[in-house]
mmCIF file of C-alpha atoms and ligand atoms in Angstrom:
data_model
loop_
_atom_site.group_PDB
_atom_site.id
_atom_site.type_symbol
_atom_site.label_atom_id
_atom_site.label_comp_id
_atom_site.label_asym_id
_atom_site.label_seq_id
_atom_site.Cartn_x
_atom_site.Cartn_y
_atom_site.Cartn_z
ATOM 1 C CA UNK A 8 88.482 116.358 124.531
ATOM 2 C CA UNK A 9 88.189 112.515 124.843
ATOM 3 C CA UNK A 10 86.064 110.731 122.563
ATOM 4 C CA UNK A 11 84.879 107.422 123.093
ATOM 5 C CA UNK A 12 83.031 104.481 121.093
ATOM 6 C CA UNK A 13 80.753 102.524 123.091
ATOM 7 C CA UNK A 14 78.054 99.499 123.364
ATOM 8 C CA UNK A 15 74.959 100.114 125.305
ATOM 9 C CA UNK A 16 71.829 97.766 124.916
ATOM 10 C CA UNK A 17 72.949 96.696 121.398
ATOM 11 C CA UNK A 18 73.643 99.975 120.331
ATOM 12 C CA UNK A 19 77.008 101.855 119.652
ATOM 13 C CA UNK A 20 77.535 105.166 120.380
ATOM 14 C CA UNK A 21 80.234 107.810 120.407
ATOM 15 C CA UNK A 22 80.479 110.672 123.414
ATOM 16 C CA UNK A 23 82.881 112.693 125.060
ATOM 17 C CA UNK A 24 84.354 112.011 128.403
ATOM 18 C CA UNK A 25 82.953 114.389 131.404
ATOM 19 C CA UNK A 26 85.336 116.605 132.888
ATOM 20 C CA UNK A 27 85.462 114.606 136.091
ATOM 21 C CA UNK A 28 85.443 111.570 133.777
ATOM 22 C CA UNK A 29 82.686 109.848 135.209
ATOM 23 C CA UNK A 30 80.212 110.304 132.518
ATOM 24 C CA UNK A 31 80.031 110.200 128.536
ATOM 25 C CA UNK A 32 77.944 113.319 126.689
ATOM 26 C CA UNK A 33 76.368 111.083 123.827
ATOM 27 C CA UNK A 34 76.892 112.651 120.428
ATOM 28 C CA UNK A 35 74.844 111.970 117.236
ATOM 29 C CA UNK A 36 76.641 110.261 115.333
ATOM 30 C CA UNK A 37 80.353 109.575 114.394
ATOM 31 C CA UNK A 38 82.296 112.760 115.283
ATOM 32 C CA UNK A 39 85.049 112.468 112.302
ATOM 33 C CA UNK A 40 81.928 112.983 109.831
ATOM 34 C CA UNK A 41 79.072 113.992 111.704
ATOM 35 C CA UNK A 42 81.330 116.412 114.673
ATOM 36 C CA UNK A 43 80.127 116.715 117.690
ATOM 37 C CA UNK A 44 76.759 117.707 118.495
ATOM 38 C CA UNK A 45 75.413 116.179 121.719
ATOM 39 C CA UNK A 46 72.067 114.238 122.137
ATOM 40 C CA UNK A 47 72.079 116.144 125.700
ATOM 41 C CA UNK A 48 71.724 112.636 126.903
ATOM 42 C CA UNK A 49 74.560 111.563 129.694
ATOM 43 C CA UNK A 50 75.473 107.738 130.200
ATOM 44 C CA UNK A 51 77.515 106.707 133.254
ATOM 45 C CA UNK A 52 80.929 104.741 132.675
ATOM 46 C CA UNK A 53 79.684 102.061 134.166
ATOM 47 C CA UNK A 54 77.195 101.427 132.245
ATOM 48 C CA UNK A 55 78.850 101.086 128.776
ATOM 49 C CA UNK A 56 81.114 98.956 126.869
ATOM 50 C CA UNK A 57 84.080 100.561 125.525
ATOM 51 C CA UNK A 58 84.978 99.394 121.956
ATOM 52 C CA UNK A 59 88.063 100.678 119.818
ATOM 53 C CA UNK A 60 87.432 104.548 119.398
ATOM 54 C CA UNK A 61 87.922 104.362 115.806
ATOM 55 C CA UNK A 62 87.395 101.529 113.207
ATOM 56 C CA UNK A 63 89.444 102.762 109.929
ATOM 57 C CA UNK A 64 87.307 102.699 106.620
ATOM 58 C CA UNK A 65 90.607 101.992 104.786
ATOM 59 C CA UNK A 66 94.014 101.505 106.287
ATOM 60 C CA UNK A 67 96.423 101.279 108.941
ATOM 61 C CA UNK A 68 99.702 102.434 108.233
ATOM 62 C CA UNK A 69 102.187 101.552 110.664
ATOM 63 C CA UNK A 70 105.929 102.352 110.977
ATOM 64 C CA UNK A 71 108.689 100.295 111.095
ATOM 65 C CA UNK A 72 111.988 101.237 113.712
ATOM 66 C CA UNK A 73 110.876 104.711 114.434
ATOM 67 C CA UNK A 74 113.104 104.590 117.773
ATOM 68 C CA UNK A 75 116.611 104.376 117.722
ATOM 69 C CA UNK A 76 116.968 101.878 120.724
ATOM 70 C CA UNK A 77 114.057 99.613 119.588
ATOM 71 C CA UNK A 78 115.900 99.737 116.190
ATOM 72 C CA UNK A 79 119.301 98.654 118.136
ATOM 73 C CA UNK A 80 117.894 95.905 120.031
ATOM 74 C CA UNK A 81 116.937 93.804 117.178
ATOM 75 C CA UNK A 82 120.830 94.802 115.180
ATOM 76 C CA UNK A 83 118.834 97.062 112.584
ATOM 77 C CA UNK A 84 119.906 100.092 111.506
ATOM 78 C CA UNK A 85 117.703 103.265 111.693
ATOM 79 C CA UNK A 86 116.190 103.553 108.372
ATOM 80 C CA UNK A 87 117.029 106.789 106.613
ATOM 81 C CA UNK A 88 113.115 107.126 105.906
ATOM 82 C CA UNK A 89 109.960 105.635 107.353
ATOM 83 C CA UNK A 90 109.721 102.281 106.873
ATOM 84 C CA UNK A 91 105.729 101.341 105.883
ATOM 85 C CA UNK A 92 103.666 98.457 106.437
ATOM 86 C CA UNK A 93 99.935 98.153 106.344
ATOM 87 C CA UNK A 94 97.360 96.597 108.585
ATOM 88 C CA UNK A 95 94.158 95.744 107.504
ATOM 89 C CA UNK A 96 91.145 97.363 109.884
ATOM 90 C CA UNK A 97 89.928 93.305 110.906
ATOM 91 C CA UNK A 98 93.054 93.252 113.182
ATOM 92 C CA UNK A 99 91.049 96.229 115.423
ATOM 93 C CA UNK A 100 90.113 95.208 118.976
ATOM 94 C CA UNK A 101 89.131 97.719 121.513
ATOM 95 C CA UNK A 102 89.849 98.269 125.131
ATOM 96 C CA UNK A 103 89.880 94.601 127.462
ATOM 97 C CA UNK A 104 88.674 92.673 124.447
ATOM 98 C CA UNK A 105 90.916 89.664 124.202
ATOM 99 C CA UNK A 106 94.155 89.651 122.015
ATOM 100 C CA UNK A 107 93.761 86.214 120.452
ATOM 101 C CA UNK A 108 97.375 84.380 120.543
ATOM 102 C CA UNK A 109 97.932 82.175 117.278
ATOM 103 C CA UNK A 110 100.999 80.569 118.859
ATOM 104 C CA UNK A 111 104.527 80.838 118.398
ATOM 105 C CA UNK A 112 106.642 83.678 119.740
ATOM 106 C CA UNK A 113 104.271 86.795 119.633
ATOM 107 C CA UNK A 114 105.406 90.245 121.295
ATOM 108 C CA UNK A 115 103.720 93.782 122.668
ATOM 109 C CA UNK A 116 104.114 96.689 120.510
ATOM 110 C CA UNK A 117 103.060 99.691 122.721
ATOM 111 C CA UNK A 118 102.733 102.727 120.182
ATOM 112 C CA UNK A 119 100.869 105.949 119.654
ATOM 113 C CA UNK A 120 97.882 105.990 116.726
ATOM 114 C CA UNK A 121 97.341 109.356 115.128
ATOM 115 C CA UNK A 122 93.556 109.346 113.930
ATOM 116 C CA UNK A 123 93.293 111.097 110.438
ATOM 117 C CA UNK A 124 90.231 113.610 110.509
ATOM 118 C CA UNK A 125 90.680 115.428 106.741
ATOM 119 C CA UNK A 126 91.749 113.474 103.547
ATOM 120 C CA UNK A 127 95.460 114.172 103.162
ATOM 121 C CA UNK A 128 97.046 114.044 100.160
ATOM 122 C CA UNK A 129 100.307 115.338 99.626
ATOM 123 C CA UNK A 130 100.323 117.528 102.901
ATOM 124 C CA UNK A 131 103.853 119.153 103.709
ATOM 125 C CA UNK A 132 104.841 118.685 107.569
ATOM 126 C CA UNK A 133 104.032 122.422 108.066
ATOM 127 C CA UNK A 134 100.441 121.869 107.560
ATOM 128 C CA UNK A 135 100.576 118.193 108.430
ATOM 129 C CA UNK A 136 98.661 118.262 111.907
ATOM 130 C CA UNK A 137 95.616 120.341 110.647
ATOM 131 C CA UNK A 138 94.681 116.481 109.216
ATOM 132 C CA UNK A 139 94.949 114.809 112.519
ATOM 133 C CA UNK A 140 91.642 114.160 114.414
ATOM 134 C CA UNK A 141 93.234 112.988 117.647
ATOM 135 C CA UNK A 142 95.592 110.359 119.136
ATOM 136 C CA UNK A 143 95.608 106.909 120.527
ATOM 137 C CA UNK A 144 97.221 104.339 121.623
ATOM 138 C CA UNK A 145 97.621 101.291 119.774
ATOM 139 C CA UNK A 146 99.876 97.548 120.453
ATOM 140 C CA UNK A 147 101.273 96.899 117.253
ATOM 141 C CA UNK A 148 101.313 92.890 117.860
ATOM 142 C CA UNK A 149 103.504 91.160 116.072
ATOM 143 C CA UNK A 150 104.602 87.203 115.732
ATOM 144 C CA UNK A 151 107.912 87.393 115.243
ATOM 145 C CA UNK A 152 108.573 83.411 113.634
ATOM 146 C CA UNK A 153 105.906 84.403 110.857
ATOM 147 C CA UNK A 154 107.824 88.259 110.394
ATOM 148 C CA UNK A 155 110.749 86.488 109.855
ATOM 149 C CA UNK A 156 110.107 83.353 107.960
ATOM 150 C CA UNK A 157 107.700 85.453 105.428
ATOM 151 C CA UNK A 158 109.978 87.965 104.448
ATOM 152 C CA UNK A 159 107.035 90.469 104.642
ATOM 153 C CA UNK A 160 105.022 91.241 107.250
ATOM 154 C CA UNK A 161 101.264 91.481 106.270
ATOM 155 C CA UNK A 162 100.038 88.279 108.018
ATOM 156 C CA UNK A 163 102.574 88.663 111.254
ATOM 157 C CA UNK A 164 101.312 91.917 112.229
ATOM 158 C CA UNK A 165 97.976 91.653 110.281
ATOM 159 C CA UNK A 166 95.780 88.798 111.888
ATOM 160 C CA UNK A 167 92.859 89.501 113.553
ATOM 161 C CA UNK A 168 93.362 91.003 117.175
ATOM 162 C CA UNK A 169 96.831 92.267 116.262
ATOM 163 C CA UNK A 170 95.753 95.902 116.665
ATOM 164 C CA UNK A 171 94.316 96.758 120.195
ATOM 165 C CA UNK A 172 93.018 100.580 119.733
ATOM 166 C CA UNK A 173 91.792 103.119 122.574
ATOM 167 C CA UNK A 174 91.239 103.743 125.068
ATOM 168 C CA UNK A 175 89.782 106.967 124.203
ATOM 169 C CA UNK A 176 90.923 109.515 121.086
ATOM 170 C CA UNK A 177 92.245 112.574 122.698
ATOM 171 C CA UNK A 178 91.565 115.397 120.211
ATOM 172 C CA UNK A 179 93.488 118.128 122.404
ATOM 173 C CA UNK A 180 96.921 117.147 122.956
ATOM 174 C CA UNK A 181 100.296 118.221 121.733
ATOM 175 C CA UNK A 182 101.572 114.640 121.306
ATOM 176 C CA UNK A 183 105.015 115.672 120.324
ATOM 177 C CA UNK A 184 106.066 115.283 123.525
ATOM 178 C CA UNK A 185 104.262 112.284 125.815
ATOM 179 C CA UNK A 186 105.461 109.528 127.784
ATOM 180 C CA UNK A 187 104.391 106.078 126.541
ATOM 181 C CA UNK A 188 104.729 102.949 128.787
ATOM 182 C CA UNK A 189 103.976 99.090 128.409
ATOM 183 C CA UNK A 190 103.597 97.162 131.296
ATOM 184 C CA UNK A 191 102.999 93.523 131.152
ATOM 185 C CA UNK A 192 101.332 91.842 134.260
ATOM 186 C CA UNK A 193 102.012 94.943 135.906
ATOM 187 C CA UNK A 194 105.880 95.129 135.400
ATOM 188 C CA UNK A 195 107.191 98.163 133.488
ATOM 189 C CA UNK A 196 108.342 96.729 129.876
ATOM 190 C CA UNK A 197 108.782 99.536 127.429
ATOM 191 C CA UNK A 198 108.862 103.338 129.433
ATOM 192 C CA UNK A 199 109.979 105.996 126.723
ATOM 193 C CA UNK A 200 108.824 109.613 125.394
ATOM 194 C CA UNK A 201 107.194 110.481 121.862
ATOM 195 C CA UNK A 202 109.832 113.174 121.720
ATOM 196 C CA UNK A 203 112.770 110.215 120.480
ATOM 197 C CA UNK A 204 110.254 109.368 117.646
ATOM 198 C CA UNK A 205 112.973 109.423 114.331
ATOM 199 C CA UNK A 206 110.448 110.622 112.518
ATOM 200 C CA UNK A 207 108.235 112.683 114.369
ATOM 201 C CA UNK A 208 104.233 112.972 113.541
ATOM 202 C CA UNK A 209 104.021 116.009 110.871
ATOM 203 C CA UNK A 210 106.925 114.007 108.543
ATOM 204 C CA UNK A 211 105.302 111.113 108.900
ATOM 205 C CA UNK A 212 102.270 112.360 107.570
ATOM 206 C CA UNK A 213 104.340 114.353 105.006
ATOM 207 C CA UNK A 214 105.907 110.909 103.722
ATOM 208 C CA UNK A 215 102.648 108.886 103.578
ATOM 209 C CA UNK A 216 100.338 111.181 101.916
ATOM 210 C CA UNK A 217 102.885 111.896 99.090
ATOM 211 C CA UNK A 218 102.577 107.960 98.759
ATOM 212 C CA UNK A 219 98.595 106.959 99.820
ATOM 213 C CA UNK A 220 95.877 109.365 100.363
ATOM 214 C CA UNK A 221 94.728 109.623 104.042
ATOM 215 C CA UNK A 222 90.809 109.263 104.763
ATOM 216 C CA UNK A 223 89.052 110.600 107.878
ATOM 217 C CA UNK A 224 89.274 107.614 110.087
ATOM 218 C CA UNK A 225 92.821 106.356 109.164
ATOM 219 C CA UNK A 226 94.974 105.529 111.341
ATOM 220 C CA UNK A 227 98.871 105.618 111.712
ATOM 221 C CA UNK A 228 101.389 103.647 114.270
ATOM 222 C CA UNK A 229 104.109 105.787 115.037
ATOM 223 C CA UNK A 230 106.202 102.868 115.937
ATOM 224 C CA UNK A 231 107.202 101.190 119.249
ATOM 225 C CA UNK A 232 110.391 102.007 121.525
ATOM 226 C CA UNK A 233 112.816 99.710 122.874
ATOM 227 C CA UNK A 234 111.511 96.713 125.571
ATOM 228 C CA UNK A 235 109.515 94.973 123.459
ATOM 229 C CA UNK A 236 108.982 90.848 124.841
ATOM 230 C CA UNK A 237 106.417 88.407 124.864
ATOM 231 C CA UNK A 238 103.209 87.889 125.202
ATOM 232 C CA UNK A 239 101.548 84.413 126.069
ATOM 233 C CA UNK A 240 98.373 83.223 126.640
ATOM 234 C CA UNK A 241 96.755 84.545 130.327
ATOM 235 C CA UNK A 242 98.900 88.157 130.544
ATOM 236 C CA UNK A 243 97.388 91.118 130.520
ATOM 237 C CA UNK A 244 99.010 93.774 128.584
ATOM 238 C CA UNK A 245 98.841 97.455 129.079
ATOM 239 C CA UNK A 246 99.873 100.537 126.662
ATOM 240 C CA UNK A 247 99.744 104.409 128.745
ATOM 241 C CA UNK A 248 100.061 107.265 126.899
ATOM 242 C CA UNK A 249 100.200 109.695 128.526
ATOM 243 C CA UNK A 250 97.137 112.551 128.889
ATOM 244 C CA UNK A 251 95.040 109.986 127.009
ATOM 245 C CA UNK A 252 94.997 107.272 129.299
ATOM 246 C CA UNK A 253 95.677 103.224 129.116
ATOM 247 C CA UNK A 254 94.690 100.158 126.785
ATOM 248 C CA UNK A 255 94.399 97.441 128.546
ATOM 249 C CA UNK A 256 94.230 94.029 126.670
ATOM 250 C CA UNK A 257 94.041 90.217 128.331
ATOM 251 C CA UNK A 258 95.892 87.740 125.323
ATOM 252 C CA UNK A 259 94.050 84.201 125.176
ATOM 253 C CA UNK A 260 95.032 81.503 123.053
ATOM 254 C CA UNK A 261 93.661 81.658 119.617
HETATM 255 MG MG1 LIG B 329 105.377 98.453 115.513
#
């Protein structure tokens, strides 16, 4: 199922996607609390604004060199376990809003989001997807002069517009296994499988909860693969994942 978040006449909404994806099933509510009973009322595409699918109530957790060749094109090592940072939930844009550019050298991130749905708190692996809601993708933006000269990396990857999210959550997928490409301007950047995550979804979920409870609505960047480059001001940016579909994001100057 694909759930989207959407503007219509001042008013948000979530639905699911149609089957022949021309139409969203409006649902009362927010489906990670209130699940997913339908209004029976039907809105076109057209007619709506997508926003991010999911705005977390508390964090972002992202991980750091989850794939071996994005790892080994900046000379780092593969870390033996998951290397954490946090976002805070103000960097969230949605699908085609703009990615604001504060200057400097800033790059694409293409990643998939897992959406939390249960509160996890020490979950093994073995149990670890019954907490997921669904999956996303996500553009981890980072500026690189700020990562480096700060020696941590809250306000490189954390200022606002630094996480695009969407375009849908896709609550029916095995995402062990799915294809993830950035294109920028059109031209294939980053084209590489979940599968050659280090750390695949259930340990990463393992790792974090023994650390941080989860809440519903949490979200986690698996990390990006190798082909990361710039972005400046007038590209347009796309992360596919696929059987969820693609986030498309212009970057203006901030
Ligand atoms: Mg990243």
């Amino acid at each position: 199922m694909k759930i989207g978040r959407f503007g219509r006449d001042g008013v948000i909404s979530f639905g699911i996607l149609d089957a022949d994806a021309q139409e969203w099933v409006i649902l009362k509510g927010d489906p990670l609390f209130a699940g997913y009973e339908t209004t029976g009322e039907r809105v076109g595409i057209a007619a709506v604004t997508l926003l991010a699918p999911v705005i977390p109530r508390s964090k972002i957790v992202a991980v750091g060199r989850n794939y071996r060749e994005h790892a080994a094109e900046f000379g780092n090592a593969v870390p033996e376990e998951p290397m954490l940072f946090l976002k805070p939930n103000t960097a969230v844009i949605g699908p085609n809003e703009p990615i604001a550019h504060p200057g400097g050298n800033v790059d694409y991130e293409g990643e998939l989001a897992v959406v939390i749905g249960r509160v996890a708190k020490r979950v093994t692996a073995a149990n670890a997807l019954d907490y997921v809601f669904g999956y996303t993708a996500a553009n981890d933006v980072s500026q690189r002069d700020w990562q480096k000269s700060d020696g941590q990396w809250g306000r490189a990857k954390g200022f606002d517009t630094s996480c695009p999210l969407g375009p849908v959550i896709e609550t029916e997928i095995d995402a062990s296994k799915l294809g993830i490409q950035t294109r920028l301007g059109g031209a294939v950047r980053q084209n590489s499988n979940t599968a050659l995550l280090v750390h695949p979804i259930p340990m990463l979920i393992e790792f974090i909860s023994a650390a941080m409870t989860l809440l519903p609505g949490d979200v986690i960047l698996t990390g990006t693969p190798a082909g990361v480059g710039r972005i400046e001001p007038g590209d347009i940016v796309e992360v596919e994942i696929e059987g969820i579909g693609i986030l498309r994001n212009p970057v203006v100057a901030a």
